[in-house]
Short mmCIF file of C-alpha atoms in Angstrom, two decimals:
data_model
loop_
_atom_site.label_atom_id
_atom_site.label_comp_id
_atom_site.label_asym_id
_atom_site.label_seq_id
_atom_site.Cartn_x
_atom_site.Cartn_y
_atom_site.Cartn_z
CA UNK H 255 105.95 -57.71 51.86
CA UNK H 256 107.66 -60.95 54.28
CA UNK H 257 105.96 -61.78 56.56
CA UNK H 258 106.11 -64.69 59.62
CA UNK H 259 103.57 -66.57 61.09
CA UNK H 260 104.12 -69.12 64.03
CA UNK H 261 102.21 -72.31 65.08
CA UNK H 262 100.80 -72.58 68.65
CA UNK H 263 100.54 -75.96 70.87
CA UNK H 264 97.80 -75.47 73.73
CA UNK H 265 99.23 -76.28 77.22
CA UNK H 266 98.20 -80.02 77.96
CA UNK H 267 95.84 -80.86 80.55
CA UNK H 268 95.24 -84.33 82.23
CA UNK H 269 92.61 -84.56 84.29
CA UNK H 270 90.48 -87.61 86.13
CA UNK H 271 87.13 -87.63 87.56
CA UNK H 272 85.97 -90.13 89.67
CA UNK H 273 82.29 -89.15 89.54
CA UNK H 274 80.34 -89.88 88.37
CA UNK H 275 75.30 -92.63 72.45
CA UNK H 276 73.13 -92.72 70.22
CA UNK H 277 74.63 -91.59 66.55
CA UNK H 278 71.86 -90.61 64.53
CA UNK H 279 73.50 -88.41 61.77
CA UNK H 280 77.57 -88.33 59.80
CA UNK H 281 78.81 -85.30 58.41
CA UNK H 282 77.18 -84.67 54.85
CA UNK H 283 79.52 -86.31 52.03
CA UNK H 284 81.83 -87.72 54.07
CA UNK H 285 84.02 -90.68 52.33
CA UNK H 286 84.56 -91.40 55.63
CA UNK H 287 82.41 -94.44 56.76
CA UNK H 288 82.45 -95.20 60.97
CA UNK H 289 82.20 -98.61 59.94
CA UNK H 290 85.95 -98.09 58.13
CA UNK H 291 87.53 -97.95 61.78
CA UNK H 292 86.77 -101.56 62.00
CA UNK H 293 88.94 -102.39 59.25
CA UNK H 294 91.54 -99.71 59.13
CA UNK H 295 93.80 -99.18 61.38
CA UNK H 296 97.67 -98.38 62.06
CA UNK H 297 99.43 -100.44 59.98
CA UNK H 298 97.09 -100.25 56.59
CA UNK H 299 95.71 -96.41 56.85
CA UNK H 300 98.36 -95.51 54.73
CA UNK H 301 97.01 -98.04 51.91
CA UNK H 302 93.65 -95.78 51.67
CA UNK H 303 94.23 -93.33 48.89
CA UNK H 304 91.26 -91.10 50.75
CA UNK H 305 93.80 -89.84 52.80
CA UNK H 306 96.06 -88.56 49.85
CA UNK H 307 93.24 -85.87 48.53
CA UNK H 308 94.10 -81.98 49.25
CA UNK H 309 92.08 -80.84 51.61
CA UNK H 310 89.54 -78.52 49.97
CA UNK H 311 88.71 -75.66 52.62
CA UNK H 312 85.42 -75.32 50.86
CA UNK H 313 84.49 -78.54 51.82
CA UNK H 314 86.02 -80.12 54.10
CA UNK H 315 85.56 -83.76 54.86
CA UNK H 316 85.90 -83.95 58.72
CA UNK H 317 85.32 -87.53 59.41
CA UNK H 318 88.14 -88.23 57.09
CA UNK H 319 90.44 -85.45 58.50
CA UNK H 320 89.44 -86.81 62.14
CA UNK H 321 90.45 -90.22 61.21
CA UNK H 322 93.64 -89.08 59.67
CA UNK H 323 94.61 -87.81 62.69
CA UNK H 324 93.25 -90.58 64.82
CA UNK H 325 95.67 -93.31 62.80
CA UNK H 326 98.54 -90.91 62.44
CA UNK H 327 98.67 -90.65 66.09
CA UNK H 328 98.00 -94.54 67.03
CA UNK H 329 101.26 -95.52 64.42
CA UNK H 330 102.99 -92.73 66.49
CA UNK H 331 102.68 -95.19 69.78
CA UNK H 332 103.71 -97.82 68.21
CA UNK H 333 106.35 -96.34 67.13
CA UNK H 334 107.74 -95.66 70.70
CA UNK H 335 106.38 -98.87 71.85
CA UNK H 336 102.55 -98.08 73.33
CA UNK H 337 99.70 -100.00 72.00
CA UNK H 338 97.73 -98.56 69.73
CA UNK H 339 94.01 -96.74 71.21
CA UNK H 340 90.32 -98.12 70.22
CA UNK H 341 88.44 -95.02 68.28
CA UNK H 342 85.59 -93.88 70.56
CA UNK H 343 83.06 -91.90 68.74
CA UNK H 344 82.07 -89.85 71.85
CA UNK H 345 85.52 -88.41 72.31
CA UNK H 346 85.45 -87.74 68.56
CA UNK H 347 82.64 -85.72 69.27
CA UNK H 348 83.65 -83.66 72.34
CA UNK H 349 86.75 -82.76 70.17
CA UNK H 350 85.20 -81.54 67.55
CA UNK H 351 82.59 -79.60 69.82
CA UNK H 352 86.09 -78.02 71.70
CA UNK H 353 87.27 -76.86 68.22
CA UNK H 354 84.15 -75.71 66.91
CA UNK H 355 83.91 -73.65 69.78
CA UNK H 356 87.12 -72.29 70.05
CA UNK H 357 87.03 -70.79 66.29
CA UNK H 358 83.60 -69.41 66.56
CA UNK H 359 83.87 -68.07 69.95
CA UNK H 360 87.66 -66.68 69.31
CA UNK H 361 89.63 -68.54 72.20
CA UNK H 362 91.98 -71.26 72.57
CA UNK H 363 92.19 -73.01 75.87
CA UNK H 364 91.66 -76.11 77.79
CA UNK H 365 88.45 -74.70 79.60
CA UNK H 366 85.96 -72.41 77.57
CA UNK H 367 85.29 -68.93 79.23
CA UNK H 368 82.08 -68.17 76.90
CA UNK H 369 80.02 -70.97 78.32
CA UNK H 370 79.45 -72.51 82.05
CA UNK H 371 77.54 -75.31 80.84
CA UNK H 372 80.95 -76.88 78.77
CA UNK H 373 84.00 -74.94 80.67
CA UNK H 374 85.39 -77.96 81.45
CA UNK H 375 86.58 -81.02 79.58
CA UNK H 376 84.19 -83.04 82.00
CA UNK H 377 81.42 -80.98 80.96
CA UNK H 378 82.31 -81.14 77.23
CA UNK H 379 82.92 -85.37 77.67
CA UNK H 380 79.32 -86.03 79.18
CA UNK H 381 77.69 -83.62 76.77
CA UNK H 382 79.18 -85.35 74.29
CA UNK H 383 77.53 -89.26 75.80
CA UNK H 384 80.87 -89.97 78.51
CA UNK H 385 78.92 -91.13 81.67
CA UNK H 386 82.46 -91.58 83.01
CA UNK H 387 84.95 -89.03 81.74
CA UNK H 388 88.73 -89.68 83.02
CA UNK H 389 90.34 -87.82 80.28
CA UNK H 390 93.51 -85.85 78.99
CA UNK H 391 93.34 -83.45 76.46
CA UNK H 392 95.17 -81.67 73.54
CA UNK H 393 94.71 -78.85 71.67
CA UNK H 394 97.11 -77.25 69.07
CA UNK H 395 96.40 -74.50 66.46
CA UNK H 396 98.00 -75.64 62.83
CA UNK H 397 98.00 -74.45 59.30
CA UNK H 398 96.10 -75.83 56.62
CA UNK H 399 98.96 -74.88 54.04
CA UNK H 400 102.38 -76.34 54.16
CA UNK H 401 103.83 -73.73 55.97
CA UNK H 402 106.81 -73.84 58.11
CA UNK H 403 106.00 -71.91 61.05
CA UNK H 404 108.04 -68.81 61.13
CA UNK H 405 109.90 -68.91 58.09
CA UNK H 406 109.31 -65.50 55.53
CA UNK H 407 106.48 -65.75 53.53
CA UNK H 408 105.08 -63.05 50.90
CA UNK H 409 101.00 -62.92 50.65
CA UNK H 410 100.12 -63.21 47.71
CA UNK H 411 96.14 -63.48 47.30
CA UNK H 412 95.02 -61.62 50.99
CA UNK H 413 91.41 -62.46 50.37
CA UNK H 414 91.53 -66.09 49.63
CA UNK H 415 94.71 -66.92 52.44
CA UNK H 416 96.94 -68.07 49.27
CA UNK H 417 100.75 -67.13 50.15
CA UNK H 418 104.72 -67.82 48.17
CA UNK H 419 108.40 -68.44 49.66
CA UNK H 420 109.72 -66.80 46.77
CA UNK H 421 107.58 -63.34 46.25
CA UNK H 422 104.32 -61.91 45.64
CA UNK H 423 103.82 -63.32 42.74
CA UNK H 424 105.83 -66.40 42.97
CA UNK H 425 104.22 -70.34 43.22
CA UNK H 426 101.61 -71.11 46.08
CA UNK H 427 102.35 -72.96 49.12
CA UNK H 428 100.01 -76.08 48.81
CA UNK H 429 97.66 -76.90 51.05
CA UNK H 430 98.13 -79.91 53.39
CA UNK H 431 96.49 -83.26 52.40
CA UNK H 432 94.16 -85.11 54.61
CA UNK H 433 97.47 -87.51 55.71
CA UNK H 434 100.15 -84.68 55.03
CA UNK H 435 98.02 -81.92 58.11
CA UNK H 436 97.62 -85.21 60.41
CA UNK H 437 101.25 -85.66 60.28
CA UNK H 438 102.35 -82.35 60.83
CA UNK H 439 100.08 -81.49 63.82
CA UNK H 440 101.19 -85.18 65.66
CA UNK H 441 104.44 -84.16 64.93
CA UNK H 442 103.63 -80.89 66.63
CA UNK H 443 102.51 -82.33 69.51
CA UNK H 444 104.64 -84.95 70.00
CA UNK H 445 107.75 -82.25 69.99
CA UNK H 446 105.95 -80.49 72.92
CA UNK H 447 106.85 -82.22 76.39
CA UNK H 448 103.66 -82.28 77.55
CA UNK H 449 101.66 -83.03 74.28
CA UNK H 450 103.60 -85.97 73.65
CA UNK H 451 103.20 -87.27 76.79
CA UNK H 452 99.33 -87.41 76.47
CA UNK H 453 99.90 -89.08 73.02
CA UNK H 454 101.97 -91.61 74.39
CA UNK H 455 100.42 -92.64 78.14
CA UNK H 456 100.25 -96.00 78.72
CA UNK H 457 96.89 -95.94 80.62
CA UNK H 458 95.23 -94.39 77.83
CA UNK H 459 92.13 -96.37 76.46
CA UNK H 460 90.81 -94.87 73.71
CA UNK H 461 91.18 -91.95 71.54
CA UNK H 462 88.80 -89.11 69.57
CA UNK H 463 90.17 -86.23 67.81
CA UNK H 464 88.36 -83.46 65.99
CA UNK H 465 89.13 -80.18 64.11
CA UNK H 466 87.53 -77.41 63.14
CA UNK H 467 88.52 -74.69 60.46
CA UNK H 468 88.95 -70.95 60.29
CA UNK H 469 90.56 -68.54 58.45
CA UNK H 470 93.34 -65.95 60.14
CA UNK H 471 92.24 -62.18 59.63
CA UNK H 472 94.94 -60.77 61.44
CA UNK H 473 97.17 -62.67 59.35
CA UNK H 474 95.83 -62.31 55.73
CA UNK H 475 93.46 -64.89 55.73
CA UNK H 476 95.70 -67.19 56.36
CA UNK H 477 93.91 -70.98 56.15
CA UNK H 478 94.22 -72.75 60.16
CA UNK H 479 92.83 -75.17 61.94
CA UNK H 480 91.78 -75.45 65.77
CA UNK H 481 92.30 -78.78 66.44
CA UNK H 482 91.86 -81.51 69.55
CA UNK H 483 92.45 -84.61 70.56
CA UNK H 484 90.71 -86.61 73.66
CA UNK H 485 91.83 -89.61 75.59
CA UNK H 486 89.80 -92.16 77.84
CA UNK H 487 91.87 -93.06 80.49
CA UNK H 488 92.10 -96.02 83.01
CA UNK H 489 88.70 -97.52 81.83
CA UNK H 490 86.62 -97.82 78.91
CA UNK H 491 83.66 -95.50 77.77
CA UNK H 492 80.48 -96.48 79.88
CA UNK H 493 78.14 -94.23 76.78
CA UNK H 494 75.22 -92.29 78.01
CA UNK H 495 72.39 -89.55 76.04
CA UNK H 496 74.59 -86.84 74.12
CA UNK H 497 73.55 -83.57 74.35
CA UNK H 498 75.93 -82.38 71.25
CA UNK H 499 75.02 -84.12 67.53
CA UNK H 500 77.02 -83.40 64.39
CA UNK H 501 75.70 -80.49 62.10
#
């Protein structure tokens, strides 16, 4: 049977507090090194074959798919003449915290309703080692296939998420690569008023973003991804204790 499925951009929030790291453990397997930010960056991301690999929903290389994202968004404000943002692990971290949370807990919003202690994206910032959060936030839900949101699609494997354009039977709709999902969840931002504005703010200092999978049930198993992205705004990162580590 055709079906539709749509793609959902969170509302953007900006917000600045006034008020008021140690990284001890990476993702397991990553190909992603930390140390690769200080070589890679706009203009030569799209040399690293890395980013080329189909994302395997099995396992899922994070880091990788967080700096994908990062880079894809930095040649984005260059592109309409901003300066590109430093990567700042912390913010990397209270992204990926925000998605994590919002797939497991089943909600999608700037301010979590499940939890007091990280409701806010001041809360989420210091847990993550932000002793001085002014951020702006941005939170989008995406596919992990190449799906065009709300065009007819027939399922065609419901328990494994794997769906045609052309019939029940017909070829699968491939899942995103690492470089093809970054660019088509900037893109989704940046065609949202308010999302694009975030992405492109000239007082914005540094940048995190971080995703976090999940599979659709009401939607046969359709593969999606939570995702967020953090900016440090005004002034640069003074790091602090984190609460929140990587798995």
């Amino acid at each position: 049977m055709m079906q539709f499925e749509n793609t959902t951009a969170g509302k953007c929030w900006r917000g600045f507090f006034l008020v008021g790291f140690l990284y001890t453990a990476a993702f397991p397997q990553s190909a992603w090194r930390y140390r690769d930010y200080q070589n890679t960056t706009h203009k030569n991301f799209r040399y690293n074959q890395l980013f080329y690999q189909t994302i395997a929903f099995d396992q899922i290389d994070y880091p990788l798919l967080h700096a994908a994202i990062f880079f894809v968004t930095n040649e984005t404000r260059v592109k309409n003449n901003g300066k590109p943002l430093a990567f700042a692990l912390e913010l990397e971290r209270a992204a990926y915290h925000h998605s994590k949370r919002m797939v497991e807990q089943d909600f999608f919003g700037h301010e979590n309703p499940h939890d007091k202690t990280r409701k806010t994206t001041e809360q989420r910032a210091r847990l993550a080692g932000i002793k001085n959060p002014l951020l702006a936030e941005n939170i989008a839900l995406h596919f992990g296939i190449r799906y065009v949101a709300n065009t007819p699609v027939y399922p065609v494997d419901p328990l494994n998420g794997t769906f045609s354009y052309e019939s029940d039977n017909g070829p699968l709709i491939p899942a995103h690569t690492y470089f093809s999902f970054a660019e088509a969840l900037v893109k989704q931002w940046m065609d949202s008023p308010g999302h694009r504005q975030n992405i492109l703010n000239p007082r914005a200092l540094q940048l995190g973003c971080g995703v976090y999978f999940y599979r659709d049930h009401t939607f046969y198993n359709m593969p999606k991804f939570k995702a967020t992205q953090n900016f440090q705004l005004y002034r640069e990162i003074v790091s602090g204790k984190a609460t929140d580590r990587w798995p």
